[in-house]
mmCIF file of C-alpha atoms in Angstrom:
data_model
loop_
_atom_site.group_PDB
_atom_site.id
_atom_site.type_symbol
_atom_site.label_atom_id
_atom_site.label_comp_id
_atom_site.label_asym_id
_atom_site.label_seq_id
_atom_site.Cartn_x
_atom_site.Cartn_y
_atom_site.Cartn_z
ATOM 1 C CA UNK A 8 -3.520 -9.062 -27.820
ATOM 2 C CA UNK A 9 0.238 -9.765 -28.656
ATOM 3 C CA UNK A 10 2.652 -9.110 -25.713
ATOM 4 C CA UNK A 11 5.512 -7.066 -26.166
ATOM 5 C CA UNK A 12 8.888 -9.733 -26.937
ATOM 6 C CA UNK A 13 10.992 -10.069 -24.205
ATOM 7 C CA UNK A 14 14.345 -6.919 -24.401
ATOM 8 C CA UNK A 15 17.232 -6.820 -21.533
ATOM 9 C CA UNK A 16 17.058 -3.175 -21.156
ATOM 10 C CA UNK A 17 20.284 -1.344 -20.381
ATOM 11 C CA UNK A 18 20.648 1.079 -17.449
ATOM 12 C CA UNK A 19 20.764 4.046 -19.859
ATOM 13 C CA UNK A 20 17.300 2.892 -21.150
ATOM 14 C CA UNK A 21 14.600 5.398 -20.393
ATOM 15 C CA UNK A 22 -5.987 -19.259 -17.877
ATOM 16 C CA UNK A 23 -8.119 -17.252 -20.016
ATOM 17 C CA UNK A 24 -9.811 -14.993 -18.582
ATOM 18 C CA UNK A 25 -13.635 -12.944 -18.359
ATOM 19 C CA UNK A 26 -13.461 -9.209 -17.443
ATOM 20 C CA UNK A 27 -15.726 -7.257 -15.731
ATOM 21 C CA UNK A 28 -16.289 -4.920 -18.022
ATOM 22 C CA UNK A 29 -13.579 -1.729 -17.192
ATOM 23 C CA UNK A 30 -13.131 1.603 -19.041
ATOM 24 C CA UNK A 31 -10.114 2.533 -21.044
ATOM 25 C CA UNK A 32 -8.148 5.324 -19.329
ATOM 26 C CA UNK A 33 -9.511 9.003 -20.213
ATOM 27 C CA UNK A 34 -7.765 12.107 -20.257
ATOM 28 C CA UNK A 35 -9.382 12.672 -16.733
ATOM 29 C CA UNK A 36 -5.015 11.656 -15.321
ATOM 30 C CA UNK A 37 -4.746 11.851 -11.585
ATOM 31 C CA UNK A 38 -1.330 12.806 -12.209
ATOM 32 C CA UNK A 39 0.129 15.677 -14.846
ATOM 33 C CA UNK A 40 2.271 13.016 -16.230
ATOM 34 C CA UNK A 41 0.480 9.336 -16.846
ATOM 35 C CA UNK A 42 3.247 6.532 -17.243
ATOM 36 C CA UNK A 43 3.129 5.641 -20.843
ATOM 37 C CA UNK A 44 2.489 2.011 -21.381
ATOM 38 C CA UNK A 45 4.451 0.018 -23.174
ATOM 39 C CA UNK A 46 3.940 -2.465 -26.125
ATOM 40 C CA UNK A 47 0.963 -4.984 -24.849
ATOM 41 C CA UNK A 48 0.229 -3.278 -22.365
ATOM 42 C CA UNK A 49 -3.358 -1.820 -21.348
ATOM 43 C CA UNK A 50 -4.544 0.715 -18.417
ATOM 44 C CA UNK A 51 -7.976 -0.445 -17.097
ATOM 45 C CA UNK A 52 -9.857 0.980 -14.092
ATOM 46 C CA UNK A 53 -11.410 -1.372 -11.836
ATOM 47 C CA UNK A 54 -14.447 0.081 -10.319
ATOM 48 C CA UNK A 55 -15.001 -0.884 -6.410
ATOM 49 C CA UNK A 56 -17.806 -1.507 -4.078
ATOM 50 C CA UNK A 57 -16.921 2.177 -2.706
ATOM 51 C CA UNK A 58 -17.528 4.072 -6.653
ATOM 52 C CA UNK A 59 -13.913 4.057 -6.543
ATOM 53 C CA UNK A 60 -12.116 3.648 -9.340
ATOM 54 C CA UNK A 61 -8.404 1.802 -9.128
ATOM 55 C CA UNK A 62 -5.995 1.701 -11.999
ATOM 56 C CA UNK A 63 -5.088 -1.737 -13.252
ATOM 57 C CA UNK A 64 -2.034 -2.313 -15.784
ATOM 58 C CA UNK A 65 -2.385 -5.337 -18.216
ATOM 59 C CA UNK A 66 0.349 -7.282 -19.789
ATOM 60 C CA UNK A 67 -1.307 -10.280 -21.088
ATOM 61 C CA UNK A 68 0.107 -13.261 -22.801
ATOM 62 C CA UNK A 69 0.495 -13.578 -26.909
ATOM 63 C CA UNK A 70 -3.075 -14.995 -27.827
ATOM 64 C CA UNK A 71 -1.039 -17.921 -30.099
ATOM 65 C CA UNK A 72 0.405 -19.423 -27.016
ATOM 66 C CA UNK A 73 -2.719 -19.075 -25.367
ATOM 67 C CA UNK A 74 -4.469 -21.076 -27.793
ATOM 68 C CA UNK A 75 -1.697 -23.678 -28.445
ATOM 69 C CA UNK A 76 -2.121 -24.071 -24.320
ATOM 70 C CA UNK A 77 -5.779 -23.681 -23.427
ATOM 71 C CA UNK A 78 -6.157 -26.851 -21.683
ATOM 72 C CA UNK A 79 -2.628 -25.655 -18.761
ATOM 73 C CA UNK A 80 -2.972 -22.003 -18.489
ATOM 74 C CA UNK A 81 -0.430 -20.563 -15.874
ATOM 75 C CA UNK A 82 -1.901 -18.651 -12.947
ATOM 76 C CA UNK A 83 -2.506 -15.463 -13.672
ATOM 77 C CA UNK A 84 0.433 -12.726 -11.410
ATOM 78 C CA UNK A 85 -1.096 -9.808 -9.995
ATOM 79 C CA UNK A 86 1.718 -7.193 -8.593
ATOM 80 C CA UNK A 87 1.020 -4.810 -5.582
ATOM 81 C CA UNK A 88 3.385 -1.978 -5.505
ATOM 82 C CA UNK A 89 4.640 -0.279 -1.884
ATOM 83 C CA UNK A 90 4.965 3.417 -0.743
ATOM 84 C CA UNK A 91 5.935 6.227 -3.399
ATOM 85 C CA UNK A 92 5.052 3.661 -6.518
ATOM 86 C CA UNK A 93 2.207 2.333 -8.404
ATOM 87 C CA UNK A 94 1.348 0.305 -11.033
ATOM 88 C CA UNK A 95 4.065 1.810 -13.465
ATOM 89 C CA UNK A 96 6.714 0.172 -11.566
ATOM 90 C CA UNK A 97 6.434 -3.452 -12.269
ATOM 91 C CA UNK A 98 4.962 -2.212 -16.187
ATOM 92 C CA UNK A 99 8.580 -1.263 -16.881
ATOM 93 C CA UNK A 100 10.464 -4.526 -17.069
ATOM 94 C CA UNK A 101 8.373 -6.991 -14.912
ATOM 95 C CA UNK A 102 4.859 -7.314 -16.743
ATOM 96 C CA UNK A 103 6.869 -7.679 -20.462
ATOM 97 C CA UNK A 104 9.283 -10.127 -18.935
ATOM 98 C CA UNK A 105 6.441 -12.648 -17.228
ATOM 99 C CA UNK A 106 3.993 -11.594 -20.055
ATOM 100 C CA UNK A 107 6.282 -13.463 -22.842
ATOM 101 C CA UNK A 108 6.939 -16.130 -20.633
ATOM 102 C CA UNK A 109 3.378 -17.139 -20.481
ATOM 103 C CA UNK A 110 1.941 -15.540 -17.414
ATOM 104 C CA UNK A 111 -1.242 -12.760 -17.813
ATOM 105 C CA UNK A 112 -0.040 -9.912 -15.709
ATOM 106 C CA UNK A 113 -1.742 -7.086 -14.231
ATOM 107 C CA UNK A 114 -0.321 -4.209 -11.544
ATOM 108 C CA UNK A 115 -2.526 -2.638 -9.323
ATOM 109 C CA UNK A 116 -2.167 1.277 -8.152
ATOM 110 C CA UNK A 117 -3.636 1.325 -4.595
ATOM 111 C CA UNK A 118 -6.211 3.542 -4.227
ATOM 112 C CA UNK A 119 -4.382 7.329 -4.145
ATOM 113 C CA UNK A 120 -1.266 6.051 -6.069
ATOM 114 C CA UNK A 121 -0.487 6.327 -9.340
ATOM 115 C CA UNK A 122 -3.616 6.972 -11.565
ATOM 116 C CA UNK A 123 -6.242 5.174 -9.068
ATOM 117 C CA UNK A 124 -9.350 7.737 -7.226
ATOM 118 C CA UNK A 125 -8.356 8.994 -4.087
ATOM 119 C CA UNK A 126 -10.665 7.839 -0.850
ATOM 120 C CA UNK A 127 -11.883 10.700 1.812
ATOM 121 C CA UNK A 128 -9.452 11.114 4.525
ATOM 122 C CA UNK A 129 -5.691 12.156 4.963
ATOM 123 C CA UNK A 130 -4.542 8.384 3.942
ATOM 124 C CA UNK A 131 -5.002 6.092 1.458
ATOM 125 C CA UNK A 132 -6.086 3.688 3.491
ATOM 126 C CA UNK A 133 -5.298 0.454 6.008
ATOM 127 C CA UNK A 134 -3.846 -3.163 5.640
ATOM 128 C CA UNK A 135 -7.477 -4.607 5.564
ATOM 129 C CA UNK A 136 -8.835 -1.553 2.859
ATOM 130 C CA UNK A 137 -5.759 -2.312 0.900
ATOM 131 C CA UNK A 138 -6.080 -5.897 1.099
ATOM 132 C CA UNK A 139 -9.774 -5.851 0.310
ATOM 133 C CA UNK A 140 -9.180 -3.747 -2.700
ATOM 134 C CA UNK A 141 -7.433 -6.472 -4.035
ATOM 135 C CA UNK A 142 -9.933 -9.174 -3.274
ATOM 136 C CA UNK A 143 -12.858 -6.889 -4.568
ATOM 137 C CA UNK A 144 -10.799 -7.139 -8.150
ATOM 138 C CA UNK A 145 -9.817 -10.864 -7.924
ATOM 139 C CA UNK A 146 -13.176 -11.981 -7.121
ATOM 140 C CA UNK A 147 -14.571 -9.913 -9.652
ATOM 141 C CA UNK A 148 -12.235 -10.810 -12.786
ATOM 142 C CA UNK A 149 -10.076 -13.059 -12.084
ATOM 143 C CA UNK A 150 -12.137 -15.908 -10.387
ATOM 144 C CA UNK A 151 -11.601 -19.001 -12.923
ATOM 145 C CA UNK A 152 -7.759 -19.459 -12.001
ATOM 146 C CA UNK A 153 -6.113 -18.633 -8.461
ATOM 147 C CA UNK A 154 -4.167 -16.356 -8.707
ATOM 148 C CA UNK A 155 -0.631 -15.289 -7.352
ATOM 149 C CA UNK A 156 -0.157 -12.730 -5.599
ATOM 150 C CA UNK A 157 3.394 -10.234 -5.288
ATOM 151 C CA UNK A 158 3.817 -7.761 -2.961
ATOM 152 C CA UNK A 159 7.012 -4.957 -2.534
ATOM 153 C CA UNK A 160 8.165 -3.225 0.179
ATOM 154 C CA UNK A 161 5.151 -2.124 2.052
ATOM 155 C CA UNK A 162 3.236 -3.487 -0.545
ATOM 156 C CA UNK A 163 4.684 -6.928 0.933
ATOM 157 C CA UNK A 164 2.885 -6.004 4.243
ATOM 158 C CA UNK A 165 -0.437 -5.883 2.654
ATOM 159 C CA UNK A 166 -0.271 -9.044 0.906
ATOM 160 C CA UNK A 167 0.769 -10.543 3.803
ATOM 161 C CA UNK A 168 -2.076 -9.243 5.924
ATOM 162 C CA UNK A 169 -4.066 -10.839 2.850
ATOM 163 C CA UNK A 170 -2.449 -14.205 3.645
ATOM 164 C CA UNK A 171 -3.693 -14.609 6.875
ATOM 165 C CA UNK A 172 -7.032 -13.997 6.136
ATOM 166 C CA UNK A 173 -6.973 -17.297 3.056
ATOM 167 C CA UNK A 174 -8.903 -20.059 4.263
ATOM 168 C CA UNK A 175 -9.415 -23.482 2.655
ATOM 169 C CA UNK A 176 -13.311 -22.902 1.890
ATOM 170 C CA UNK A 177 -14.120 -25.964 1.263
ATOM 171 C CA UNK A 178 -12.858 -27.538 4.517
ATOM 172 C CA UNK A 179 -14.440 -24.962 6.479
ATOM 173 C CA UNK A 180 -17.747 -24.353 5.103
ATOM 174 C CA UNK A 181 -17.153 -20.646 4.635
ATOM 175 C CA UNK A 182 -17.353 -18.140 2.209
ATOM 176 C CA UNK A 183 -16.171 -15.038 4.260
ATOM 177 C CA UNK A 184 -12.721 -15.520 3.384
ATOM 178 C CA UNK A 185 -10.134 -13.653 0.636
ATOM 179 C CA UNK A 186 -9.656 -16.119 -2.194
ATOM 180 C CA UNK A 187 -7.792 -18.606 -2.476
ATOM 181 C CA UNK A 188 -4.059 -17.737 -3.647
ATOM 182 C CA UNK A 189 -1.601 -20.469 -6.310
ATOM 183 C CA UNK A 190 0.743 -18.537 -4.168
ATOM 184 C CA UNK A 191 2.389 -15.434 -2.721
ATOM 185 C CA UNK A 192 5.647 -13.546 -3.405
ATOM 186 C CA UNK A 193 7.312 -10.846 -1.151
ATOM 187 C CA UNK A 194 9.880 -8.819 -2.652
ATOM 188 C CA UNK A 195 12.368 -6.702 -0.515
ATOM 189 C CA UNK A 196 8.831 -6.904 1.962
ATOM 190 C CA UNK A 197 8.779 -5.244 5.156
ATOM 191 C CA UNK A 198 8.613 -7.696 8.165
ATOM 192 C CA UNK A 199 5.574 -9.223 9.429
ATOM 193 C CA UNK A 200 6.687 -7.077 12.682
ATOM 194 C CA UNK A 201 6.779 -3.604 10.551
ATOM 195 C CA UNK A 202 9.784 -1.302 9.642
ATOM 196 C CA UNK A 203 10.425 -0.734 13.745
ATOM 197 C CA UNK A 204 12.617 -3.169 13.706
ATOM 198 C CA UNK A 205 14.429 -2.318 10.683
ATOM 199 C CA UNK A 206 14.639 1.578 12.408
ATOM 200 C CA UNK A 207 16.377 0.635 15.903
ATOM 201 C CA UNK A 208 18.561 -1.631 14.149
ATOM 202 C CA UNK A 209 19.794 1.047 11.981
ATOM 203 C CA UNK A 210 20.062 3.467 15.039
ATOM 204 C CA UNK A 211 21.987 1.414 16.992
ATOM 205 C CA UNK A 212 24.550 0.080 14.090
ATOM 206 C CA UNK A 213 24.266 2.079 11.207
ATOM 207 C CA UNK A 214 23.569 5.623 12.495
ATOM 208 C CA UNK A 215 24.599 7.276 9.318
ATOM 209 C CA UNK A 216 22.437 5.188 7.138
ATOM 210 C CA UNK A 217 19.623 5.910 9.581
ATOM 211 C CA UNK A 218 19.695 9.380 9.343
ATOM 212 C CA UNK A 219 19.696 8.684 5.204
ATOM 213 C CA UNK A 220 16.735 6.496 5.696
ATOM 214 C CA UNK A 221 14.713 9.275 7.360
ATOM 215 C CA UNK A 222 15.628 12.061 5.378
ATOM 216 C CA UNK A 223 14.840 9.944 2.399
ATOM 217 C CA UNK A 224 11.286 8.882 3.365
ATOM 218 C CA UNK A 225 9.895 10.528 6.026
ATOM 219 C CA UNK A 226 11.211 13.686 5.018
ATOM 220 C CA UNK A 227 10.951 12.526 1.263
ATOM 221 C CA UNK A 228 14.431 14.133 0.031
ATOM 222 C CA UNK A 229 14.339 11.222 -2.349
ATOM 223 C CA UNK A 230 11.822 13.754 -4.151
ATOM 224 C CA UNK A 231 14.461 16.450 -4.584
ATOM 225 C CA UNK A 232 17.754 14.785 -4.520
ATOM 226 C CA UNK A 233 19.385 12.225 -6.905
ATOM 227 C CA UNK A 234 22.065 10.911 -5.344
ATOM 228 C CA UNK A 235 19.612 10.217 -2.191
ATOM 229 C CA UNK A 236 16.727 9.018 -4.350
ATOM 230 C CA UNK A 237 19.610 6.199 -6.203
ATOM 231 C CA UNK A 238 21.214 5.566 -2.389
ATOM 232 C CA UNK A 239 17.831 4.459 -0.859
ATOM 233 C CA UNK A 240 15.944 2.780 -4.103
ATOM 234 C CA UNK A 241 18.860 1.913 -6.848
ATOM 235 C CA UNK A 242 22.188 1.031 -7.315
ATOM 236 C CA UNK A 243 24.893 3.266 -7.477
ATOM 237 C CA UNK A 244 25.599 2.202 -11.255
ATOM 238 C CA UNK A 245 22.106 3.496 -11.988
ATOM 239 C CA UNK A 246 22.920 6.556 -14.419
ATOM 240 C CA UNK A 247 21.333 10.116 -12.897
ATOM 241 C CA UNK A 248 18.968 10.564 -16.062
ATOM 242 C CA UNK A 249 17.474 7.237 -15.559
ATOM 243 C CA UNK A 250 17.087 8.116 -11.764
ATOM 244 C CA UNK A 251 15.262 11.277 -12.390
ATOM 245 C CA UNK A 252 12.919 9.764 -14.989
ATOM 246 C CA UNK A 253 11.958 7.439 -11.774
ATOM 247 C CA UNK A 254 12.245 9.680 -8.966
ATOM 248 C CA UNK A 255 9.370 11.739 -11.059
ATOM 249 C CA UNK A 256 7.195 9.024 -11.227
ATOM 250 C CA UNK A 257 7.454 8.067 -7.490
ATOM 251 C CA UNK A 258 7.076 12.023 -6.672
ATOM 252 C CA UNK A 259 3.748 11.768 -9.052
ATOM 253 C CA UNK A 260 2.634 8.436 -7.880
ATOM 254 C CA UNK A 261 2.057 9.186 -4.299
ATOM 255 C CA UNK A 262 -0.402 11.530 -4.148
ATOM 256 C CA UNK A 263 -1.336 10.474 -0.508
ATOM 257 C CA UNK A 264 0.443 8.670 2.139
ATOM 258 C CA UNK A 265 -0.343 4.785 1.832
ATOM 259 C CA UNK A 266 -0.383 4.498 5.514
ATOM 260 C CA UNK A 267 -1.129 6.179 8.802
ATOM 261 C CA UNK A 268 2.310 4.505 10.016
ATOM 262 C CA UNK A 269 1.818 4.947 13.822
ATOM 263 C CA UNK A 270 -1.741 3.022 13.344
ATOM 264 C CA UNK A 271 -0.033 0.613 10.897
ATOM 265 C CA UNK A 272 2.951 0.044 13.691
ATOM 266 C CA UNK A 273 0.442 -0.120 16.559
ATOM 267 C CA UNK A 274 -1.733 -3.145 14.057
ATOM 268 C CA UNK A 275 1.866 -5.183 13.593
ATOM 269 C CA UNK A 276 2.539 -8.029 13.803
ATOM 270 C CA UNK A 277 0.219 -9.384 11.151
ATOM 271 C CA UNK A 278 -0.763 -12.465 11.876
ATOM 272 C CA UNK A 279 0.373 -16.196 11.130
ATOM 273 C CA UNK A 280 -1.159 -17.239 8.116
ATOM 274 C CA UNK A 281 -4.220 -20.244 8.490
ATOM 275 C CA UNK A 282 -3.281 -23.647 7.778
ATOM 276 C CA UNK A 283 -3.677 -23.217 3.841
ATOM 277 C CA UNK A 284 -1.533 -24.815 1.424
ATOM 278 C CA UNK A 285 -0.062 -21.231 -0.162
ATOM 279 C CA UNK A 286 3.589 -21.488 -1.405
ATOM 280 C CA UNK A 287 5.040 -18.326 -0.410
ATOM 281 C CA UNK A 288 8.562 -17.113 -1.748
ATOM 282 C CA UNK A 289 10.544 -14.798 0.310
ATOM 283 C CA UNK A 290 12.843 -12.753 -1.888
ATOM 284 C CA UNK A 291 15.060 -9.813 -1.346
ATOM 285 C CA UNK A 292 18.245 -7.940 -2.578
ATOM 286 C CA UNK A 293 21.696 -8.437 -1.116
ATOM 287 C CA UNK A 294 22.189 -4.437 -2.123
ATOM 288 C CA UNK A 295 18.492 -3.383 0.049
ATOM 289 C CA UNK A 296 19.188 0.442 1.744
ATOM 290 C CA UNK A 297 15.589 -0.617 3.362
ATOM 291 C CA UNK A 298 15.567 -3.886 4.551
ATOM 292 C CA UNK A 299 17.791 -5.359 6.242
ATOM 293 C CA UNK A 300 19.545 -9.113 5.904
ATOM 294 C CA UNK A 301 17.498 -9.778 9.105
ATOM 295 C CA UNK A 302 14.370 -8.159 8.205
ATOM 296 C CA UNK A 303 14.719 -10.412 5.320
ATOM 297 C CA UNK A 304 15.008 -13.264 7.583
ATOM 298 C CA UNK A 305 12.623 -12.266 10.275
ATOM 299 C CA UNK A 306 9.691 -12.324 7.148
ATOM 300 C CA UNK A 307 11.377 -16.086 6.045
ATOM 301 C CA UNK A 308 11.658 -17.349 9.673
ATOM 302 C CA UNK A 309 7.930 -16.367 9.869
ATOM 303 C CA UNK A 310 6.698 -18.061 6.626
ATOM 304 C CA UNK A 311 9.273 -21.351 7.302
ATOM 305 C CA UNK A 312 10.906 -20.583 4.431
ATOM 306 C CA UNK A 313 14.808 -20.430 3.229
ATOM 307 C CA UNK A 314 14.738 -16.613 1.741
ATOM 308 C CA UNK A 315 16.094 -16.216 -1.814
ATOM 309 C CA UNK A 316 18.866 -13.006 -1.972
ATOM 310 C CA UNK A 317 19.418 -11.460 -5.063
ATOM 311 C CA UNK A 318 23.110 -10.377 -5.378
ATOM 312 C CA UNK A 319 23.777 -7.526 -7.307
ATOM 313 C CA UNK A 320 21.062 -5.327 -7.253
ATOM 314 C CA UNK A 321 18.927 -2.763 -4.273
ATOM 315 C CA UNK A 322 15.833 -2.360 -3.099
ATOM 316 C CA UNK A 323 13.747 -1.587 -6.398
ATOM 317 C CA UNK A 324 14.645 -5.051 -7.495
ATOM 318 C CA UNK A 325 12.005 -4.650 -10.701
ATOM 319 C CA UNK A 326 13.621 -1.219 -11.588
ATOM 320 C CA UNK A 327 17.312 -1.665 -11.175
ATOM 321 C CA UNK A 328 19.902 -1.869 -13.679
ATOM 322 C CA UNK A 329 19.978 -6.184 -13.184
ATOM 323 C CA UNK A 330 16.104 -6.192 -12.923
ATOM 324 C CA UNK A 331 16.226 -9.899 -14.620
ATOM 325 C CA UNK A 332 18.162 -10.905 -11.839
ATOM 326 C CA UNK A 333 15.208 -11.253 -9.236
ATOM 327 C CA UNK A 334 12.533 -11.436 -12.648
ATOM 328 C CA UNK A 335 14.714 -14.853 -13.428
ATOM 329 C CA UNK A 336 14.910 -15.985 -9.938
ATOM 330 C CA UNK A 337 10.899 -15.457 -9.258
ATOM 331 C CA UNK A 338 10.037 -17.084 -12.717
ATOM 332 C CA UNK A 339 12.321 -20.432 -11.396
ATOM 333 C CA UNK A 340 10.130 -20.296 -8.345
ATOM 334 C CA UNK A 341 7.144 -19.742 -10.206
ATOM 335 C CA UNK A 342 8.162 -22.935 -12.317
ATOM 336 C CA UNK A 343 8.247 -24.799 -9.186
ATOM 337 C CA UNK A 344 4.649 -24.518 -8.989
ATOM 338 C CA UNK A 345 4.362 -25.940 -12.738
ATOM 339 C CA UNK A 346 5.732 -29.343 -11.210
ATOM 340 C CA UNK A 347 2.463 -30.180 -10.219
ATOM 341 C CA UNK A 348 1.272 -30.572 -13.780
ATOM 342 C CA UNK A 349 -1.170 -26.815 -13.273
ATOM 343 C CA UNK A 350 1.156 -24.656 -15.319
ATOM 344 C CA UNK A 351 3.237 -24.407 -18.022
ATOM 345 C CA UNK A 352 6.541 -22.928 -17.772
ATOM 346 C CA UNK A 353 8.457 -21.000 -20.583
ATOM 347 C CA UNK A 354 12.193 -20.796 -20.030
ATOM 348 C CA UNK A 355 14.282 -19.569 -22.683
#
């Protein structure tokens, strides 16, 4: 299946693997509006142990390339989305982009996002349900290559939760942990510690941009209002009808609340990751409305690592108008990893 080429996309712009087998989506939408896939790209629906079904995005890499470099196959990237997103979000610029440069993609909608089943209850679910979602699919089709794994935003809590459940199975003689990762991304991620942090902070110092914050999301004005919706997600070059063609998706995508917040607070700190030999990249934007420079920090202090901050562009770092900005920077990291002779990297 030949990936879509590689296009910069202006701000006016609306390993080989085995597969369990998945079904094609239906006309059965969860939403009124599906996000219409792009060149390359495929929706799948992985069914879990629950009957559940959870909607997959593929972007894989041109089958010529994958021939010419059967013996080095790049880890395949798997993208985790946060609150008020799904899969759609990284299919816009982020699956083409790593796609062409060699990596098999594939974004996940958490169960009650996007186009994935809703589970009984009045959330869609828990850092460990979340996490184990995502193990249930690795394990299941995606088992001949570790994998790595990207998280956003809240989405960036759950993979963390996932990283401190990795253990080296062969030194310990188990097989009850997640699977092993090639390594683990967090982009514009909430803290290990939660957004509680991230709220006093703004209380005490930026009152203003508190009170934004909570009209925004907890009382989801981002839904209704533009400039709000570009002030908390984009930045403020984003043009209004490119805003509103997102700000629909997000209002479709989240069906459910991801999280029961007070239980998720009350959970937090996650803990310290295992000794495991996971690379993790900590990566945020220098124009975030959500987290802060030292939430940033706090999540880098935490994973002894020097955080990479992308200038120029806001929280929705995979959506904004200099999207290739953090794409570029994570694909430099990811070619870090290729050092060790694993992967091959394609760098134009």
């Amino acid at each position: 299946m030949a990936s879509s080429s590689l296009v910069s996309l202006p701000c006016l712009s609306s390993l080989k693997m085995t597969f369990k087998p998945m079904a094609v989506n239906s006309n059965s939408s969860r939403t009124s509006v599906p996000y219409e896939l792009k060149k390359g790209q495929n929706r799948l629906f992985h069914k879990l142990p629950s009957g559940l079904k959870m909607e997959v995005i593929e972007q894989r890499k041109d089958e010529d390339e994958r021939q010419r470099n059967s013996e080095k196959d790049n880890p395949p990237l798997v993208f985790v989305h946060g609150s008020y997103h799904a899969a759609w979000c990284w299919a816009e610029h982020w699956l083409p982009f790593f796609s062409s440069s060699g990596f098999d993609s594939y974004a996940i909608s958490l169960l009650g996002q996007g186009e994935s089943d809703e589970p009984l209850g009045t959330v869609a679910g828990t850092l460990q349900t979340h996490a184990s979602d995502i193990v249930d699919f690795i394990e299941s089709n995606l088992s001949s290559s570790p994998p790595v794994l990207i998280g956003h935003s809240f989405g960036g809590l759950v993979v963390q939760y996932y990283l401190a459940n990795v253990i080296n199975k062969q030194s310990l003689g188990t097989t009850n942990a997640f699977p092993e990762l090639s390594g683990a991304v967090l982009v514009c991620s909430v803290p290990p510690s939660g957004n509680s942090g991230l709220v006093l902070r703004y209380l005490f110092s930026k009152p203003v941009a508190a009170f934004k914050v909570t009209l925004s999301l907890a009382a989801k004005r981002f839904q209704t209002s533009i400039p709000l919706c570009r002030e908390t997600f984009f930045s403020s070059a984003m043009d209004d009808q490119l805003v509103k063609r997102y700000q629909d998706l997000m209002r479709e995508s989240s069906r459910m609340p991801l999280f029961d917040l007070r239980k998720l607070n009350a959970s937090l700190p996650v803990s310290k990751p295992m000794e495991n030999s996971t690379k993790v990249l900590v990566l945020g934007a220098k124009d975030d409305f959500i987290v802060d420079d030292e939430g940033l920090k706090e999540t880098g202090r935490f994973y002894d690592v020097e955080p990479v901050c992308i200038e120029g562009v806001a929280h929705d770092m995979m959506l904004d108008c200099s999207w290739e900005k953090g794409a570029e920077a994570l694909l430099y990291w990811l070619c870090g990893l290729s050092k060790t002779g694993k992967f091959i990297c394609l760098i134009d």
